[in-house]
Amino acid sequence: MATSQSGLNLPFSTETVSVFLIDTGARLDLPAEQFMTPRIPGYDRLAVPSYSFLITHPSGQKLLFDLSLRKDYQNLAPPFRNLCTDPDSGWKVYSPQNVGDVLVENDVPLEEINAIIWSHDHFDHTGDPSLFPPTTDLVVGPGFTSRCAPGYPERPDAPVRSSDWRGRSLKEMDFDRHPTKTTIGRFKQSTGLATAASICCIPQATLQIICAASREYNPIHLF
């Protein structure tokens, strides 16, 4: 049964943000049977985009939620690089530009990005944070450090590169200890990261995914 909006416990605020979808042109063409069962006859390939979202606050604060797929995906950490470049994997990857390229083309200096939020550590969400200045924080979900740090190549099996957060602040969300912790529906959330968005924790089988709930205009939220 769906939860009514009145029972979601959406945080009250008189402030709103603007959310912009960033399409770098990145596309993944994948064998459907690797992601969906049972097989549907005639539906053999799964073609999906990979997006990033720019969240801007009237104060000037800017956040990026996810970073799409890096242009030079051949330089991903081995676990994902092998999938993207091995002809036997059946994967076809197209990534013509980085999120940073789109921002600069649209007169958004990278220096104005306060933080990058990774929903999780899969390659089509992590992009290339190393292209951003060290003043841009990297925000990750619970368990990231134990699962991924210190990153590739120092940790050969890591899904992300150590250069992704080298020289910048890495902030791992702790929803149980954060002073502003509460819930949105059944999800733990914190409003303490920034004024631009509430960050929610979505538990999964193998990792903790974080999402953002932003207020575009009262009472409408984008999740």
PDB file of N, CA and C in Angstrom, residues 50-146:
ATOM      1  N   SER A  50      22.511   7.593 -18.794  1.00  0.00           N
ATOM      2  CA  SER A  50      23.157   7.786 -17.496  1.00  0.00           C
ATOM      3  C   SER A  50      23.181   9.288 -17.226  1.00  0.00           C
ATOM      4  N   TYR A  51      22.440   9.716 -16.217  1.00  0.00           N
ATOM      5  CA  TYR A  51      22.236  11.146 -15.980  1.00  0.00           C
ATOM      6  C   TYR A  51      22.948  11.633 -14.716  1.00  0.00           C
ATOM      7  N   SER A  52      23.094  12.944 -14.650  1.00  0.00           N
ATOM      8  CA  SER A  52      23.524  13.649 -13.449  1.00  0.00           C
ATOM      9  C   SER A  52      22.485  14.733 -13.183  1.00  0.00           C
ATOM     10  N   PHE A  53      22.429  15.213 -11.929  1.00  0.00           N
ATOM     11  CA  PHE A  53      21.451  16.249 -11.577  1.00  0.00           C
ATOM     12  C   PHE A  53      22.156  17.387 -10.838  1.00  0.00           C
ATOM     13  N   LEU A  54      21.946  18.586 -11.321  1.00  0.00           N
ATOM     14  CA  LEU A  54      22.464  19.786 -10.664  1.00  0.00           C
ATOM     15  C   LEU A  54      21.359  20.375  -9.798  1.00  0.00           C
ATOM     16  N   ILE A  55      21.652  20.542  -8.507  1.00  0.00           N
ATOM     17  CA  ILE A  55      20.705  21.111  -7.551  1.00  0.00           C
ATOM     18  C   ILE A  55      21.248  22.462  -7.112  1.00  0.00           C
ATOM     19  N   THR A  56      20.483  23.513  -7.349  1.00  0.00           N
ATOM     20  CA  THR A  56      20.941  24.855  -6.990  1.00  0.00           C
ATOM     21  C   THR A  56      19.988  25.484  -5.978  1.00  0.00           C
ATOM     22  N   HIS A  57      20.573  26.175  -5.005  1.00  0.00           N
ATOM     23  CA  HIS A  57      19.826  26.845  -3.941  1.00  0.00           C
ATOM     24  C   HIS A  57      19.932  28.354  -4.149  1.00  0.00           C
ATOM     25  N   PRO A  58      18.911  29.126  -3.770  1.00  0.00           N
ATOM     26  CA  PRO A  58      18.977  30.585  -3.946  1.00  0.00           C
ATOM     27  C   PRO A  58      20.192  31.231  -3.287  1.00  0.00           C
ATOM     28  N   SER A  59      20.756  30.591  -2.278  1.00  0.00           N
ATOM     29  CA  SER A  59      21.941  31.129  -1.610  1.00  0.00           C
ATOM     30  C   SER A  59      23.181  31.058  -2.486  1.00  0.00           C
ATOM     31  N   GLY A  60      23.102  30.300  -3.576  1.00  0.00           N
ATOM     32  CA  GLY A  60      24.263  30.101  -4.436  1.00  0.00           C
ATOM     33  C   GLY A  60      24.881  28.724  -4.301  1.00  0.00           C
ATOM     34  N   GLN A  61      24.446  27.975  -3.304  1.00  0.00           N
ATOM     35  CA  GLN A  61      24.978  26.631  -3.110  1.00  0.00           C
ATOM     36  C   GLN A  61      24.572  25.726  -4.273  1.00  0.00           C
ATOM     37  N   LYS A  62      25.528  24.903  -4.727  1.00  0.00           N
ATOM     38  CA  LYS A  62      25.272  23.998  -5.842  1.00  0.00           C
ATOM     39  C   LYS A  62      25.773  22.597  -5.502  1.00  0.00           C
ATOM     40  N   LEU A  63      24.928  21.614  -5.748  1.00  0.00           N
ATOM     41  CA  LEU A  63      25.278  20.213  -5.544  1.00  0.00           C
ATOM     42  C   LEU A  63      25.080  19.458  -6.847  1.00  0.00           C
ATOM     43  N   LEU A  64      25.885  18.422  -7.037  1.00  0.00           N
ATOM     44  CA  LEU A  64      25.669  17.483  -8.136  1.00  0.00           C
ATOM     45  C   LEU A  64      25.273  16.143  -7.541  1.00  0.00           C
ATOM     46  N   PHE A  65      24.147  15.623  -7.966  1.00  0.00           N
ATOM     47  CA  PHE A  65      23.735  14.285  -7.534  1.00  0.00           C
ATOM     48  C   PHE A  65      24.083  13.317  -8.656  1.00  0.00           C
ATOM     49  N   ASP A  66      25.059  12.475  -8.390  1.00  0.00           N
ATOM     50  CA  ASP A  66      25.643  11.545  -9.366  1.00  0.00           C
ATOM     51  C   ASP A  66      26.388  12.302 -10.464  1.00  0.00           C
ATOM     52  N   LEU A  67      27.295  11.573 -11.137  1.00  0.00           N
ATOM     53  CA  LEU A  67      28.159  12.190 -12.148  1.00  0.00           C
ATOM     54  C   LEU A  67      28.104  11.464 -13.484  1.00  0.00           C
ATOM     55  N   SER A  68      27.056  10.702 -13.723  1.00  0.00           N
ATOM     56  CA  SER A  68      26.935   9.986 -14.987  1.00  0.00           C
ATOM     57  C   SER A  68      28.161   9.075 -15.179  1.00  0.00           C
ATOM     58  N   LEU A  69      28.563   8.877 -16.401  1.00  0.00           N
ATOM     59  CA  LEU A  69      29.670   7.985 -16.771  1.00  0.00           C
ATOM     60  C   LEU A  69      30.839   8.824 -17.272  1.00  0.00           C
ATOM     61  N   ARG A  70      32.029   8.526 -16.808  1.00  0.00           N
ATOM     62  CA  ARG A  70      33.188   9.293 -17.243  1.00  0.00           C
ATOM     63  C   ARG A  70      33.463   9.058 -18.728  1.00  0.00           C
ATOM     64  N   LYS A  71      33.970  10.094 -19.392  1.00  0.00           N
ATOM     65  CA  LYS A  71      34.250  10.014 -20.829  1.00  0.00           C
ATOM     66  C   LYS A  71      35.295   8.949 -21.124  1.00  0.00           C
ATOM     67  N   ASP A  72      36.359   8.927 -20.333  1.00  0.00           N
ATOM     68  CA  ASP A  72      37.428   7.941 -20.542  1.00  0.00           C
ATOM     69  C   ASP A  72      37.153   6.694 -19.707  1.00  0.00           C
ATOM     70  N   TYR A  73      36.074   6.002 -20.011  1.00  0.00           N
ATOM     71  CA  TYR A  73      35.698   4.834 -19.206  1.00  0.00           C
ATOM     72  C   TYR A  73      36.736   3.724 -19.278  1.00  0.00           C
ATOM     73  N   GLN A  74      37.670   3.833 -20.216  1.00  0.00           N
ATOM     74  CA  GLN A  74      38.766   2.861 -20.272  1.00  0.00           C
ATOM     75  C   GLN A  74      39.666   2.974 -19.048  1.00  0.00           C
ATOM     76  N   ASN A  75      39.555   4.077 -18.311  1.00  0.00           N
ATOM     77  CA  ASN A  75      40.360   4.293 -17.110  1.00  0.00           C
ATOM     78  C   ASN A  75      39.589   4.029 -15.820  1.00  0.00           C
ATOM     79  N   LEU A  76      38.443   3.374 -15.923  1.00  0.00           N
ATOM     80  CA  LEU A  76      37.732   2.954 -14.720  1.00  0.00           C
ATOM     81  C   LEU A  76      38.564   1.953 -13.931  1.00  0.00           C
ATOM     82  N   ALA A  77      38.230   1.766 -12.661  1.00  0.00           N
ATOM     83  CA  ALA A  77      38.848   0.689 -11.885  1.00  0.00           C
ATOM     84  C   ALA A  77      38.516  -0.648 -12.560  1.00  0.00           C
ATOM     85  N   PRO A  78      39.427  -1.631 -12.471  1.00  0.00           N
ATOM     86  CA  PRO A  78      39.283  -2.882 -13.234  1.00  0.00           C
ATOM     87  C   PRO A  78      37.933  -3.581 -13.159  1.00  0.00           C
ATOM     88  N   PRO A  79      37.270  -3.675 -11.994  1.00  0.00           N
ATOM     89  CA  PRO A  79      36.003  -4.421 -11.978  1.00  0.00           C
ATOM     90  C   PRO A  79      34.986  -3.924 -13.000  1.00  0.00           C
ATOM     91  N   PHE A  80      34.919  -2.620 -13.214  1.00  0.00           N
ATOM     92  CA  PHE A  80      33.970  -2.073 -14.187  1.00  0.00           C
ATOM     93  C   PHE A  80      34.618  -1.842 -15.550  1.00  0.00           C
ATOM     94  N   ARG A  81      35.896  -1.521 -15.561  1.00  0.00           N
ATOM     95  CA  ARG A  81      36.573  -1.325 -16.852  1.00  0.00           C
ATOM     96  C   ARG A  81      36.493  -2.586 -17.695  1.00  0.00           C
ATOM     97  N   ASN A  82      36.683  -3.732 -17.073  1.00  0.00           N
ATOM     98  CA  ASN A  82      36.662  -4.985 -17.819  1.00  0.00           C
ATOM     99  C   ASN A  82      35.296  -5.243 -18.448  1.00  0.00           C
ATOM    100  N   LEU A  83      34.231  -4.914 -17.725  1.00  0.00           N
ATOM    101  CA  LEU A  83      32.889  -5.096 -18.280  1.00  0.00           C
ATOM    102  C   LEU A  83      32.652  -4.183 -19.477  1.00  0.00           C
ATOM    103  N   CYS A  84      33.181  -2.963 -19.400  1.00  0.00           N
ATOM    104  CA  CYS A  84      32.930  -1.976 -20.448  1.00  0.00           C
ATOM    105  C   CYS A  84      33.781  -2.191 -21.691  1.00  0.00           C
ATOM    106  N   THR A  85      34.925  -2.833 -21.542  1.00  0.00           N
ATOM    107  CA  THR A  85      35.858  -2.941 -22.666  1.00  0.00           C
ATOM    108  C   THR A  85      36.026  -4.356 -23.196  1.00  0.00           C
ATOM    109  N   ASP A  86      35.577  -5.367 -22.463  1.00  0.00           N
ATOM    110  CA  ASP A  86      35.727  -6.753 -22.907  1.00  0.00           C
ATOM    111  C   ASP A  86      34.658  -7.079 -23.953  1.00  0.00           C
ATOM    112  N   PRO A  87      35.049  -7.420 -25.184  1.00  0.00           N
ATOM    113  CA  PRO A  87      34.054  -7.739 -26.223  1.00  0.00           C
ATOM    114  C   PRO A  87      33.144  -8.901 -25.841  1.00  0.00           C
ATOM    115  N   ASP A  88      33.634  -9.803 -25.007  1.00  0.00           N
ATOM    116  CA  ASP A  88      32.833 -10.968 -24.627  1.00  0.00           C
ATOM    117  C   ASP A  88      31.755 -10.636 -23.597  1.00  0.00           C
ATOM    118  N   SER A  89      31.811  -9.451 -22.994  1.00  0.00           N
ATOM    119  CA  SER A  89      30.811  -9.091 -21.981  1.00  0.00           C
ATOM    120  C   SER A  89      29.461  -8.764 -22.613  1.00  0.00           C
ATOM    121  N   GLY A  90      29.477  -8.414 -23.875  1.00  0.00           N
ATOM    122  CA  GLY A  90      28.235  -8.026 -24.540  1.00  0.00           C
ATOM    123  C   GLY A  90      27.817  -6.596 -24.275  1.00  0.00           C
ATOM    124  N   TRP A  91      28.662  -5.840 -23.555  1.00  0.00           N
ATOM    125  CA  TRP A  91      28.331  -4.458 -23.220  1.00  0.00           C
ATOM    126  C   TRP A  91      28.802  -3.510 -24.316  1.00  0.00           C
ATOM    127  N   LYS A  92      27.980  -2.522 -24.643  1.00  0.00           N
ATOM    128  CA  LYS A  92      28.360  -1.447 -25.546  1.00  0.00           C
ATOM    129  C   LYS A  92      28.186  -0.133 -24.796  1.00  0.00           C
ATOM    130  N   VAL A  93      29.260   0.638 -24.731  1.00  0.00           N
ATOM    131  CA  VAL A  93      29.263   1.856 -23.921  1.00  0.00           C
ATOM    132  C   VAL A  93      29.597   3.055 -24.803  1.00  0.00           C
ATOM    133  N   TYR A  94      28.836   4.129 -24.620  1.00  0.00           N
ATOM    134  CA  TYR A  94      29.074   5.361 -25.376  1.00  0.00           C
ATOM    135  C   TYR A  94      29.035   6.519 -24.395  1.00  0.00           C
ATOM    136  N   SER A  95      30.137   7.272 -24.310  1.00  0.00           N
ATOM    137  CA  SER A  95      30.210   8.390 -23.366  1.00  0.00           C
ATOM    138  C   SER A  95      31.006   9.527 -24.002  1.00  0.00           C
ATOM    139  N   PRO A  96      30.337  10.455 -24.679  1.00  0.00           N
ATOM    140  CA  PRO A  96      31.039  11.483 -25.441  1.00  0.00           C
ATOM    141  C   PRO A  96      31.635  12.622 -24.626  1.00  0.00           C
ATOM    142  N   GLN A  97      31.152  12.842 -23.393  1.00  0.00           N
ATOM    143  CA  GLN A  97      31.685  13.945 -22.603  1.00  0.00           C
ATOM    144  C   GLN A  97      31.424  13.719 -21.118  1.00  0.00           C
ATOM    145  N   ASN A  98      32.151  14.485 -20.301  1.00  0.00           N
ATOM    146  CA  ASN A  98      31.977  14.436 -18.853  1.00  0.00           C
ATOM    147  C   ASN A  98      30.939  15.462 -18.405  1.00  0.00           C
ATOM    148  N   VAL A  99      30.424  15.269 -17.205  1.00  0.00           N
ATOM    149  CA  VAL A  99      29.481  16.232 -16.636  1.00  0.00           C
ATOM    150  C   VAL A  99      30.112  17.620 -16.561  1.00  0.00           C
ATOM    151  N   GLY A 100      31.385  17.667 -16.194  1.00  0.00           N
ATOM    152  CA  GLY A 100      32.074  18.951 -16.119  1.00  0.00           C
ATOM    153  C   GLY A 100      32.072  19.697 -17.438  1.00  0.00           C
ATOM    154  N   ASP A 101      32.176  18.968 -18.549  1.00  0.00           N
ATOM    155  CA  ASP A 101      32.142  19.605 -19.869  1.00  0.00           C
ATOM    156  C   ASP A 101      30.807  20.311 -20.096  1.00  0.00           C
ATOM    157  N   VAL A 102      29.717  19.645 -19.723  1.00  0.00           N
ATOM    158  CA  VAL A 102      28.381  20.222 -19.907  1.00  0.00           C
ATOM    159  C   VAL A 102      28.208  21.460 -19.029  1.00  0.00           C
ATOM    160  N   LEU A 103      28.704  21.391 -17.789  1.00  0.00           N
ATOM    161  CA  LEU A 103      28.592  22.544 -16.892  1.00  0.00           C
ATOM    162  C   LEU A 103      29.323  23.751 -17.458  1.00  0.00           C
ATOM    163  N   VAL A 104      30.561  23.560 -17.880  1.00  0.00           N
ATOM    164  CA  VAL A 104      31.360  24.671 -18.402  1.00  0.00           C
ATOM    165  C   VAL A 104      30.726  25.244 -19.666  1.00  0.00           C
ATOM    166  N   GLU A 105      30.218  24.376 -20.533  1.00  0.00           N
ATOM    167  CA  GLU A 105      29.560  24.837 -21.762  1.00  0.00           C
ATOM    168  C   GLU A 105      28.336  25.700 -21.458  1.00  0.00           C
ATOM    169  N   ASN A 106      27.750  25.495 -20.282  1.00  0.00           N
ATOM    170  CA  ASN A 106      26.552  26.245 -19.896  1.00  0.00           C
ATOM    171  C   ASN A 106      26.842  27.278 -18.811  1.00  0.00           C
ATOM    172  N   ASP A 107      28.106  27.713 -18.763  1.00  0.00           N
ATOM    173  CA  ASP A 107      28.529  28.823 -17.901  1.00  0.00           C
ATOM    174  C   ASP A 107      28.347  28.544 -16.418  1.00  0.00           C
ATOM    175  N   VAL A 108      28.566  27.297 -16.017  1.00  0.00           N
ATOM    176  CA  VAL A 108      28.588  26.937 -14.597  1.00  0.00           C
ATOM    177  C   VAL A 108      30.015  26.524 -14.256  1.00  0.00           C
ATOM    178  N   PRO A 109      30.807  27.399 -13.634  1.00  0.00           N
ATOM    179  CA  PRO A 109      32.187  27.056 -13.290  1.00  0.00           C
ATOM    180  C   PRO A 109      32.240  25.886 -12.309  1.00  0.00           C
ATOM    181  N   LEU A 110      33.189  24.999 -12.503  1.00  0.00           N
ATOM    182  CA  LEU A 110      33.309  23.846 -11.607  1.00  0.00           C
ATOM    183  C   LEU A 110      33.623  24.285 -10.186  1.00  0.00           C
ATOM    184  N   GLU A 111      34.252  25.441 -10.041  1.00  0.00           N
ATOM    185  CA  GLU A 111      34.581  25.953  -8.711  1.00  0.00           C
ATOM    186  C   GLU A 111      33.336  26.283  -7.896  1.00  0.00           C
ATOM    187  N   GLU A 112      32.193  26.415  -8.547  1.00  0.00           N
ATOM    188  CA  GLU A 112      30.961  26.749  -7.833  1.00  0.00           C
ATOM    189  C   GLU A 112      30.233  25.522  -7.293  1.00  0.00           C
ATOM    190  N   ILE A 113      30.719  24.328  -7.612  1.00  0.00           N
ATOM    191  CA  ILE A 113      30.070  23.108  -7.128  1.00  0.00           C
ATOM    192  C   ILE A 113      30.562  22.812  -5.716  1.00  0.00           C
ATOM    193  N   ASN A 114      29.667  22.889  -4.742  1.00  0.00           N
ATOM    194  CA  ASN A 114      30.054  22.668  -3.348  1.00  0.00           C
ATOM    195  C   ASN A 114      30.307  21.206  -3.029  1.00  0.00           C
ATOM    196  N   ALA A 115      29.508  20.322  -3.611  1.00  0.00           N
ATOM    197  CA  ALA A 115      29.663  18.898  -3.293  1.00  0.00           C
ATOM    198  C   ALA A 115      29.100  18.044  -4.419  1.00  0.00           C
ATOM    199  N   ILE A 116      29.690  16.867  -4.550  1.00  0.00           N
ATOM    200  CA  ILE A 116      29.190  15.810  -5.430  1.00  0.00           C
ATOM    201  C   ILE A 116      28.637  14.712  -4.534  1.00  0.00           C
ATOM    202  N   ILE A 117      27.427  14.267  -4.810  1.00  0.00           N
ATOM    203  CA  ILE A 117      26.817  13.181  -4.044  1.00  0.00           C
ATOM    204  C   ILE A 117      26.781  11.941  -4.925  1.00  0.00           C
ATOM    205  N   TRP A 118      27.413  10.879  -4.480  1.00  0.00           N
ATOM    206  CA  TRP A 118      27.319   9.592  -5.178  1.00  0.00           C
ATOM    207  C   TRP A 118      26.170   8.796  -4.565  1.00  0.00           C
ATOM    208  N   SER A 119      25.188   8.435  -5.364  1.00  0.00           N
ATOM    209  CA  SER A 119      24.120   7.589  -4.834  1.00  0.00           C
ATOM    210  C   SER A 119      24.671   6.229  -4.436  1.00  0.00           C
ATOM    211  N   HIS A 120      25.601   5.709  -5.233  1.00  0.00           N
ATOM    212  CA  HIS A 120      26.329   4.481  -4.918  1.00  0.00           C
ATOM    213  C   HIS A 120      27.541   4.419  -5.831  1.00  0.00           C
ATOM    214  N   ASP A 121      28.339   3.371  -5.695  1.00  0.00           N
ATOM    215  CA  ASP A 121      29.652   3.361  -6.332  1.00  0.00           C
ATOM    216  C   ASP A 121      29.700   2.628  -7.667  1.00  0.00           C
ATOM    217  N   HIS A 122      28.598   2.524  -8.382  1.00  0.00           N
ATOM    218  CA  HIS A 122      28.623   1.921  -9.709  1.00  0.00           C
ATOM    219  C   HIS A 122      29.108   2.942 -10.741  1.00  0.00           C
ATOM    220  N   PHE A 123      29.812   2.443 -11.747  1.00  0.00           N
ATOM    221  CA  PHE A 123      30.547   3.297 -12.678  1.00  0.00           C
ATOM    222  C   PHE A 123      29.671   4.290 -13.436  1.00  0.00           C
ATOM    223  N   ASP A 124      28.401   3.973 -13.653  1.00  0.00           N
ATOM    224  CA  ASP A 124      27.531   4.876 -14.405  1.00  0.00           C
ATOM    225  C   ASP A 124      26.928   5.964 -13.517  1.00  0.00           C
ATOM    226  N   HIS A 125      27.407   6.046 -12.275  1.00  0.00           N
ATOM    227  CA  HIS A 125      26.974   7.096 -11.347  1.00  0.00           C
ATOM    228  C   HIS A 125      28.153   7.926 -10.831  1.00  0.00           C
ATOM    229  N   THR A 126      29.368   7.377 -10.911  1.00  0.00           N
ATOM    230  CA  THR A 126      30.505   8.013 -10.239  1.00  0.00           C
ATOM    231  C   THR A 126      31.250   9.022 -11.099  1.00  0.00           C
ATOM    232  N   GLY A 127      31.168   8.926 -12.421  1.00  0.00           N
ATOM    233  CA  GLY A 127      31.837   9.885 -13.283  1.00  0.00           C
ATOM    234  C   GLY A 127      33.313  10.024 -12.963  1.00  0.00           C
ATOM    235  N   ASP A 128      33.811  11.256 -13.025  1.00  0.00           N
ATOM    236  CA  ASP A 128      35.221  11.519 -12.726  1.00  0.00           C
ATOM    237  C   ASP A 128      35.335  12.754 -11.839  1.00  0.00           C
ATOM    238  N   PRO A 129      35.246  12.576 -10.509  1.00  0.00           N
ATOM    239  CA  PRO A 129      35.344  13.722  -9.599  1.00  0.00           C
ATOM    240  C   PRO A 129      36.700  14.415  -9.637  1.00  0.00           C
ATOM    241  N   SER A 130      37.744  13.726 -10.108  1.00  0.00           N
ATOM    242  CA  SER A 130      39.084  14.314 -10.100  1.00  0.00           C
ATOM    243  C   SER A 130      39.171  15.549 -10.992  1.00  0.00           C
ATOM    244  N   LEU A 131      38.200  15.749 -11.871  1.00  0.00           N
ATOM    245  CA  LEU A 131      38.191  16.926 -12.736  1.00  0.00           C
ATOM    246  C   LEU A 131      37.715  18.175 -12.005  1.00  0.00           C
ATOM    247  N   PHE A 132      37.141  18.000 -10.807  1.00  0.00           N
ATOM    248  CA  PHE A 132      36.641  19.130 -10.032  1.00  0.00           C
ATOM    249  C   PHE A 132      37.712  19.610  -9.059  1.00  0.00           C
ATOM    250  N   PRO A 133      37.680  20.884  -8.670  1.00  0.00           N
ATOM    251  CA  PRO A 133      38.689  21.408  -7.745  1.00  0.00           C
ATOM    252  C   PRO A 133      38.562  20.755  -6.369  1.00  0.00           C
ATOM    253  N   PRO A 134      39.630  20.822  -5.561  1.00  0.00           N
ATOM    254  CA  PRO A 134      39.609  20.181  -4.237  1.00  0.00           C
ATOM    255  C   PRO A 134      38.603  20.799  -3.277  1.00  0.00           C
ATOM    256  N   THR A 135      38.058  21.948  -3.596  1.00  0.00           N
ATOM    257  CA  THR A 135      37.040  22.567  -2.746  1.00  0.00           C
ATOM    258  C   THR A 135      35.686  21.874  -2.876  1.00  0.00           C
ATOM    259  N   THR A 136      35.541  20.997  -3.861  1.00  0.00           N
ATOM    260  CA  THR A 136      34.296  20.247  -4.045  1.00  0.00           C
ATOM    261  C   THR A 136      34.353  18.971  -3.217  1.00  0.00           C
ATOM    262  N   ASP A 137      33.471  18.850  -2.225  1.00  0.00           N
ATOM    263  CA  ASP A 137      33.429  17.651  -1.382  1.00  0.00           C
ATOM    264  C   ASP A 137      32.810  16.482  -2.147  1.00  0.00           C
ATOM    265  N   LEU A 138      33.137  15.272  -1.708  1.00  0.00           N
ATOM    266  CA  LEU A 138      32.502  14.065  -2.237  1.00  0.00           C
ATOM    267  C   LEU A 138      31.722  13.409  -1.105  1.00  0.00           C
ATOM    268  N   VAL A 139      30.420  13.259  -1.290  1.00  0.00           N
ATOM    269  CA  VAL A 139      29.529  12.704  -0.271  1.00  0.00           C
ATOM    270  C   VAL A 139      29.115  11.300  -0.697  1.00  0.00           C
ATOM    271  N   VAL A 140      29.272  10.335   0.217  1.00  0.00           N
ATOM    272  CA  VAL A 140      28.985   8.933  -0.094  1.00  0.00           C
ATOM    273  C   VAL A 140      28.082   8.340   0.981  1.00  0.00           C
ATOM    274  N   GLY A 141      27.558   7.161   0.696  1.00  0.00           N
ATOM    275  CA  GLY A 141      26.639   6.510   1.610  1.00  0.00           C
ATOM    276  C   GLY A 141      27.324   5.670   2.669  1.00  0.00           C
ATOM    277  N   PRO A 142      26.560   5.151   3.631  1.00  0.00           N
ATOM    278  CA  PRO A 142      27.109   4.327   4.709  1.00  0.00           C
ATOM    279  C   PRO A 142      27.828   3.096   4.168  1.00  0.00           C
ATOM    280  N   GLY A 143      28.966   2.786   4.767  1.00  0.00           N
ATOM    281  CA  GLY A 143      29.716   1.596   4.392  1.00  0.00           C
ATOM    282  C   GLY A 143      30.661   1.779   3.230  1.00  0.00           C
ATOM    283  N   PHE A 144      30.687   2.975   2.638  1.00  0.00           N
ATOM    284  CA  PHE A 144      31.543   3.187   1.470  1.00  0.00           C
ATOM    285  C   PHE A 144      33.009   2.976   1.801  1.00  0.00           C
ATOM    286  N   THR A 145      33.468   3.561   2.900  1.00  0.00           N
ATOM    287  CA  THR A 145      34.887   3.491   3.233  1.00  0.00           C
ATOM    288  C   THR A 145      35.342   2.055   3.428  1.00  0.00           C
ATOM    289  N   SER A 146      34.576   1.272   4.173  1.00  0.00           N
ATOM    290  CA  SER A 146      34.979  -0.116   4.422  1.00  0.00           C
ATOM    291  C   SER A 146      34.912  -0.955   3.155  1.00  0.00           C
TER     292      SER A 146
END
